Tab-separated table of C-alpha atoms in Angstrom:
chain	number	residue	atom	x	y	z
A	1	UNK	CA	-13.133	69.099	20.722
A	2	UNK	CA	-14.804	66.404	18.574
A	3	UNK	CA	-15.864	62.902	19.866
A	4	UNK	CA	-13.573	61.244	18.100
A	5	UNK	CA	-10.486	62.704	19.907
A	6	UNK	CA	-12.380	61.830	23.303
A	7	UNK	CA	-12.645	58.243	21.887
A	8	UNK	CA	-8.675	58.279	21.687
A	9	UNK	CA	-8.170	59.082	24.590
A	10	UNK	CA	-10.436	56.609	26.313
A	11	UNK	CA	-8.608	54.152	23.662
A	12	UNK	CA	-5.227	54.652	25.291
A	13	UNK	CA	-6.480	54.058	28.880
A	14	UNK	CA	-5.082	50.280	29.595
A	15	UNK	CA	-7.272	47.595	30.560
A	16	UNK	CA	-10.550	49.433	28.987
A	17	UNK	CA	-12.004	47.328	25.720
A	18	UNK	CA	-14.548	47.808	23.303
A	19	UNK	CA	-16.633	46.200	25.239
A	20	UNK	CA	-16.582	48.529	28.225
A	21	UNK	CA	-16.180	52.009	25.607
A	22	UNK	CA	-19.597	50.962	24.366
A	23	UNK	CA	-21.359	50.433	27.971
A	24	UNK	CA	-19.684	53.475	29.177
A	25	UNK	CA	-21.092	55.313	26.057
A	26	UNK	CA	-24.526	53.849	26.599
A	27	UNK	CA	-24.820	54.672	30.358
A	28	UNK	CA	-23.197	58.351	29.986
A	29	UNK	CA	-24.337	59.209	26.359
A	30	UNK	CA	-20.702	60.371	24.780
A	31	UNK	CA	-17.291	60.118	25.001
A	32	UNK	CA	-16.573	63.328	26.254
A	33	UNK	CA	-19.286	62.794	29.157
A	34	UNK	CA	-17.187	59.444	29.872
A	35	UNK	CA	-13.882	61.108	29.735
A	36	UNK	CA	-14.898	64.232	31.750
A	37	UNK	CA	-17.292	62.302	34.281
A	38	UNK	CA	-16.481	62.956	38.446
A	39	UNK	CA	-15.104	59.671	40.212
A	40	UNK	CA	-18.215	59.290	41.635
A	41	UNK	CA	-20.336	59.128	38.637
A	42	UNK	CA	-18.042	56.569	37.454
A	43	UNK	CA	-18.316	54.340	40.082
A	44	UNK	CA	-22.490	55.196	39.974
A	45	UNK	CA	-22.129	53.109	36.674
A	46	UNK	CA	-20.534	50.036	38.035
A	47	UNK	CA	-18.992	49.408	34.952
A	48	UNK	CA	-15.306	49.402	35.235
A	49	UNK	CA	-13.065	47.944	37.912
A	50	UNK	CA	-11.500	49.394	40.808
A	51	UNK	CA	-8.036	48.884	38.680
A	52	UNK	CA	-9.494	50.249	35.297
A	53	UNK	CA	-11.229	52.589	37.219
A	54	UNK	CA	-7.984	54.221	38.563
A	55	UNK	CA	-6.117	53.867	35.125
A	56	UNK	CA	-9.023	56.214	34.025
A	57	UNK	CA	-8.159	58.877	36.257
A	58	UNK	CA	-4.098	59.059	36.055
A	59	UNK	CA	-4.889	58.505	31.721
A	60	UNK	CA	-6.708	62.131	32.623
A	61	UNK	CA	-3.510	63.828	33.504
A	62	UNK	CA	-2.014	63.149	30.626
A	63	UNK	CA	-5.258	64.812	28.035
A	64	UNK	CA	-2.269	66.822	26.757
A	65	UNK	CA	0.473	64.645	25.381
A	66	UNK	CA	-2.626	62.235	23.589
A	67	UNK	CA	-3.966	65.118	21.806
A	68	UNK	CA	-0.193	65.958	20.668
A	69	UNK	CA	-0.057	62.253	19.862
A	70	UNK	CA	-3.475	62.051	18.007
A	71	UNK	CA	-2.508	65.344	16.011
A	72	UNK	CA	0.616	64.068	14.312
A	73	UNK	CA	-0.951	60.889	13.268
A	74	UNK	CA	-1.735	61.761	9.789
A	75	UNK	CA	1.954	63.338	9.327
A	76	UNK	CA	2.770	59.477	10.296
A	77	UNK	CA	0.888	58.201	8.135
A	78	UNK	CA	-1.400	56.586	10.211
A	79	UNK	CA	-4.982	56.736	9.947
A	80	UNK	CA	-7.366	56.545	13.402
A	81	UNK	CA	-11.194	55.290	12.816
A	82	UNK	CA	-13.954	55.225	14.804
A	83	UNK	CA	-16.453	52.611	14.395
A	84	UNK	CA	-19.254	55.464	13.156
A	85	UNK	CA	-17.626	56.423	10.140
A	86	UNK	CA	-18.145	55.125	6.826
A	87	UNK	CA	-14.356	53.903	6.400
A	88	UNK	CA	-14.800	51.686	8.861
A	89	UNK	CA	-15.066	48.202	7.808
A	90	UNK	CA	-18.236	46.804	7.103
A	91	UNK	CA	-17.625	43.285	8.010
A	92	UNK	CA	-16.658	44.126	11.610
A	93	UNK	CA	-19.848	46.391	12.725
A	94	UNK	CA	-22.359	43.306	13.210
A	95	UNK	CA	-20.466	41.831	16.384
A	96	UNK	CA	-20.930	43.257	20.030
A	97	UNK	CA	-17.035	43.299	20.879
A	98	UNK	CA	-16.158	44.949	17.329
A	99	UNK	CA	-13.235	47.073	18.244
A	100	UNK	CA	-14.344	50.870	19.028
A	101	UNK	CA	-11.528	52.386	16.540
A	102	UNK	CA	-8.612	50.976	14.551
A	103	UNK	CA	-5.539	52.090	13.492
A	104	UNK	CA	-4.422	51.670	10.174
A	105	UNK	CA	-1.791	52.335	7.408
A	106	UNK	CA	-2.661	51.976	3.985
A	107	UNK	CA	-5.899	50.514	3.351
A	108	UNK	CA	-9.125	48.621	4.656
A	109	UNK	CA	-10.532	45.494	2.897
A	110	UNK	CA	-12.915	46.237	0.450
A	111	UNK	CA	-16.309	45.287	1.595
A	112	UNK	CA	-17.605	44.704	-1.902
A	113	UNK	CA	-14.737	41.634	-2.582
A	114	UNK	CA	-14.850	38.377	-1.134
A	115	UNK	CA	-11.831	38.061	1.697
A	116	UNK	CA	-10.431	34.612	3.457
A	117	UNK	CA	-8.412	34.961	6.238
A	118	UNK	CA	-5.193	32.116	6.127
A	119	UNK	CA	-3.916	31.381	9.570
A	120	UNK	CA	-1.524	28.604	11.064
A	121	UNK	CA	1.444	27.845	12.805
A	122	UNK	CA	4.526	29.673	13.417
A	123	UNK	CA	6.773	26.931	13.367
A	124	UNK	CA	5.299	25.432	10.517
A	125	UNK	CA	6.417	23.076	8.029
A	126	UNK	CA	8.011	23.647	4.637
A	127	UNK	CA	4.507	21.821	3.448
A	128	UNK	CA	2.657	23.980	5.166
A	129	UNK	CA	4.274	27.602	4.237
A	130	UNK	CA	3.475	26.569	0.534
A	131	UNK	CA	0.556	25.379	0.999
A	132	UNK	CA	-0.085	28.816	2.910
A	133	UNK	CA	1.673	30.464	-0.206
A	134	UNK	CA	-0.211	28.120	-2.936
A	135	UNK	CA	-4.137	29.057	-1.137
A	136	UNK	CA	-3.221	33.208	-0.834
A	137	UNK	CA	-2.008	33.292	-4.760
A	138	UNK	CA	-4.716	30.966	-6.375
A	139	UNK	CA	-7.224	33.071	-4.183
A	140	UNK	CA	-5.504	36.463	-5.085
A	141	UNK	CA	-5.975	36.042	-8.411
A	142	UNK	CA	-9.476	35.196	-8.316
A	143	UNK	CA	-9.523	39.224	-7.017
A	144	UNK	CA	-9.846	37.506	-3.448
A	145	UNK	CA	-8.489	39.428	-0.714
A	146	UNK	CA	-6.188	37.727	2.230
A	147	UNK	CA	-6.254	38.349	5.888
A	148	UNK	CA	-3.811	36.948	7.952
A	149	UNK	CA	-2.063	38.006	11.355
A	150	UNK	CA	2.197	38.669	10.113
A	151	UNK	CA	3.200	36.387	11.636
A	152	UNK	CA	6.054	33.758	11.621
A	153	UNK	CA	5.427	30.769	9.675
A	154	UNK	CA	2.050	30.512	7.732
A	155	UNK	CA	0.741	34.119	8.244
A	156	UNK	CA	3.583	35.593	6.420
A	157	UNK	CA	3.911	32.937	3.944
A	158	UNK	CA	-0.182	33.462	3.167
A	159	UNK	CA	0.926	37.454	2.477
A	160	UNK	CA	3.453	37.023	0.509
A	161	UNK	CA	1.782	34.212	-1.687
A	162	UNK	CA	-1.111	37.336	-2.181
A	163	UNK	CA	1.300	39.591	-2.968
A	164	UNK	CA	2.961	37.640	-5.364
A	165	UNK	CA	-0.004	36.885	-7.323
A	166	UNK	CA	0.004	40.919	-7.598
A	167	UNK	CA	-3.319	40.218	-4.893
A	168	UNK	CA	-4.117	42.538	-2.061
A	169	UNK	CA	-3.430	41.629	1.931
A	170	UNK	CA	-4.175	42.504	5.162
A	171	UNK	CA	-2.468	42.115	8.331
A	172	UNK	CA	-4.340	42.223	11.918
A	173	UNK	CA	-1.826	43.096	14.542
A	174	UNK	CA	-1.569	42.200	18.108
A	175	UNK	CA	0.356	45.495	19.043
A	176	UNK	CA	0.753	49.158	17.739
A	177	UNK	CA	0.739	50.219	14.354
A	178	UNK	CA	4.073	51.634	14.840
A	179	UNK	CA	6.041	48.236	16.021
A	180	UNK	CA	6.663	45.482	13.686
A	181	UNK	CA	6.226	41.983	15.104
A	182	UNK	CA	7.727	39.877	14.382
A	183	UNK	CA	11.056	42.183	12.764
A	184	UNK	CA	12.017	39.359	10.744
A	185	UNK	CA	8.644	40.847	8.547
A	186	UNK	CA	9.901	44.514	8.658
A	187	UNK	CA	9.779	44.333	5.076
A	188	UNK	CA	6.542	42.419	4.558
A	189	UNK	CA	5.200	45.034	6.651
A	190	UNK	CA	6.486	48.081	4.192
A	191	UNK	CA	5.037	46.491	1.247
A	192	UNK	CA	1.950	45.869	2.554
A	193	UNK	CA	1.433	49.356	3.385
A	194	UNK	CA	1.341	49.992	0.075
A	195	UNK	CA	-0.437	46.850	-1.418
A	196	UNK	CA	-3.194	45.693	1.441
A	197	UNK	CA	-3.191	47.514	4.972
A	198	UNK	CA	-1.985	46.721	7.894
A	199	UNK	CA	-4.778	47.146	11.419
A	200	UNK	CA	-4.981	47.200	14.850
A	201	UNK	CA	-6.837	48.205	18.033
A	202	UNK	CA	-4.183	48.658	20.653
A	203	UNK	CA	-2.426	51.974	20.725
A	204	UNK	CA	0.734	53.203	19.737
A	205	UNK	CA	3.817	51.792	21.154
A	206	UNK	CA	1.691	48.657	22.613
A	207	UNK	CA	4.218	45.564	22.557
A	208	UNK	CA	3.526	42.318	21.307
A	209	UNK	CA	1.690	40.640	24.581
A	210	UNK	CA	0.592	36.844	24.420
A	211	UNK	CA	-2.885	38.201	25.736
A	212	UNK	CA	-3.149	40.726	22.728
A	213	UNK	CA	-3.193	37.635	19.728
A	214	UNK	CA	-6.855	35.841	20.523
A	215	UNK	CA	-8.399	39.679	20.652
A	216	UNK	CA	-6.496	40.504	17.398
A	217	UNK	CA	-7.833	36.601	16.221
A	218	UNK	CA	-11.645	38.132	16.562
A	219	UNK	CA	-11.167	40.728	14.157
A	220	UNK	CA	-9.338	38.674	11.664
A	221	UNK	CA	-12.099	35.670	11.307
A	222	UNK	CA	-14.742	38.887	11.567
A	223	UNK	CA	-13.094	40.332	8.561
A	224	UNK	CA	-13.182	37.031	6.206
A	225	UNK	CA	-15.677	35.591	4.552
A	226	UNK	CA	-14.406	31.987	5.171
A	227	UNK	CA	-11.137	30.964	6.993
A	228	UNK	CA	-8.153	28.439	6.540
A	229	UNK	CA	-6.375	26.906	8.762
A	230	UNK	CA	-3.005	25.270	7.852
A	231	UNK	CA	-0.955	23.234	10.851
A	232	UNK	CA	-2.475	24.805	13.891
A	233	UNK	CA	-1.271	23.214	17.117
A	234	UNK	CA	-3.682	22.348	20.139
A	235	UNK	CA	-5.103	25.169	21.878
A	236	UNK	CA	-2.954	27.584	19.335
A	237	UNK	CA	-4.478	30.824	18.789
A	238	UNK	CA	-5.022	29.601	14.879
A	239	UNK	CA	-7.728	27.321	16.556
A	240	UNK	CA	-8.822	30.065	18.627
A	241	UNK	CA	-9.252	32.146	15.299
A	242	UNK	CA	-11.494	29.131	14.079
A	243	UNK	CA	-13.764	29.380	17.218
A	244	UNK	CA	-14.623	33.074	16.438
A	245	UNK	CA	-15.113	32.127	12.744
A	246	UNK	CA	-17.572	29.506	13.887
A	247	UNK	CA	-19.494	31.568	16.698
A	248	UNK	CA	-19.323	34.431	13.797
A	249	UNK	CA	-20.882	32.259	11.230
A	250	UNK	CA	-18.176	32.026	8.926
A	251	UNK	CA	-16.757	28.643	6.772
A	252	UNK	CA	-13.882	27.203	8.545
A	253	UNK	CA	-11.659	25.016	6.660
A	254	UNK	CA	-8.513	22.962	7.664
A	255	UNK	CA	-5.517	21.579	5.552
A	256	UNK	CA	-4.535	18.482	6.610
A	257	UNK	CA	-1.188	17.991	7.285
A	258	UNK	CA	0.992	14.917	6.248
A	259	UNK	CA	1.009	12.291	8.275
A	260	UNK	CA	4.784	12.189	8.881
A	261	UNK	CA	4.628	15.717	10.220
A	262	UNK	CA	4.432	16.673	13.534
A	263	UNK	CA	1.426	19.118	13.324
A	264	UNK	CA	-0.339	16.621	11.470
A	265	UNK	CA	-2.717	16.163	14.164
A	266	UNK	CA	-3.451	19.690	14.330
């Protein structure tokens, strides 16, 4: 059985991250050493916790049903890549918590074209949805790609501006590939399968969790060039997204708002 499938399984275990797949890898050479590996060599490594430690073990039992699942991904259309091979995006393989494998339909960003990333509030002004929409189309036609997160608010408005412009989009989602969020975008989400791509790192079936968004945030500063932020709130994850931007090295830029708004401050 090739790596890669012992990567997916080790990718459905809850609780383990990038992080630990790659220190697991290091200290046991493979993936199929990691997933095959007694208890006690496991615990010799000192890497995972008691909890993720025991999800491990029960994930085991069910070797079966994942391969099932991992074979009938392409027949869903759903593409799973590990962060060796060449599809994988280029932008994302500099950082130390890159994600170990993504899911995708349709396509990755190009990594020869210039990508910004548009993020903001959900519960955003009028203002700031066409200001969102205004940004993704001027950029889109400049052959700029847009990477934003689907959701509510400015996200979606920043994908549909793109797509509008006839541009191409990307969405970064904080649950499965195979559950829209929010389904108010259902339809955003079938066009951009087939205009952009639409990513993620959490497995199939994973629902939208409020501790998923500032992991998905990481990958979607990682995979612009420069980021804008339109209305974010205090402590929103749109300001978290600017914080990885920063630590990544990226140009973060903010739209104010007007001052009779109430993000304004933002």
């Amino acid at each position: 059985m090739p790596e890669k499938e012992y990567l997916y399984f080790l990718c459905q275990i809850p609780g383990i991250g990038a992080i630990s797949i790659f220190r697991l890898r290091e200290f046991f050479g493979g993936f199929r050493e990691i997933w095959n590996a007694e208890e006690r060599f496991l615990r010799k490594a000192n890497i995972l916790t008691e909890r993720r430690l025991s999800k491990l073990l029960e994930g085991r039992k069910q070797e079966s049903a994942f391969q099932r699942e991992y074979e009938a991904l392409e027949g869903r259309g759903i593409r799973f890549t590990a962060y060796w091979e060449e599809a994988y995006p280029q932008r994302l393989r500099p950082y130390r918590d890159r994600p170990a494998a993504l899911y995708l339909k349709g396509a990755f960003p190009k990594d020869g074209l210039p990508s910004v990333a548009i993020v903001g509030a959900r519960g955003c002004t009028e203002y700031g949805k066409e200001a969102a929409g205004f940004f993704a189309s001027s950029l889109a036609k400049e052959n700029v790609q847009i990477i934003s997160g689907l959701a509510l608010g400015v996200d979606g408005a920043a994908h549909r501006g793109a797509l509008a412009a006839d541009g191409r989009t990307f969405a970064v989602l904080g649950c499965g590939i195979n559950v829209c969020y929010p389904k108010e975008n259902y339809g955003l989400f079938c066009e951009m399968e087939e205009k952009g791509g639409i990513m993620t790192e959490f497995p199939l079936g994973t629902r939208p969790s409020s501790m998923n968004f500032p992991m998905r945030n990481r990958i979607i500063s990682a995979l612009a060039d420069a980021v804008i932020i339109i209305e974010a709130r205090e402590k929103s994850g749109s300001l978290i997204t600017a914080d990885y931007a920063l630590e990544q090295g990226k140009e973060v830029f903010a739209l104010p708002g007007r001052i009779t708004d109430p993000l304004s401050g933002g």
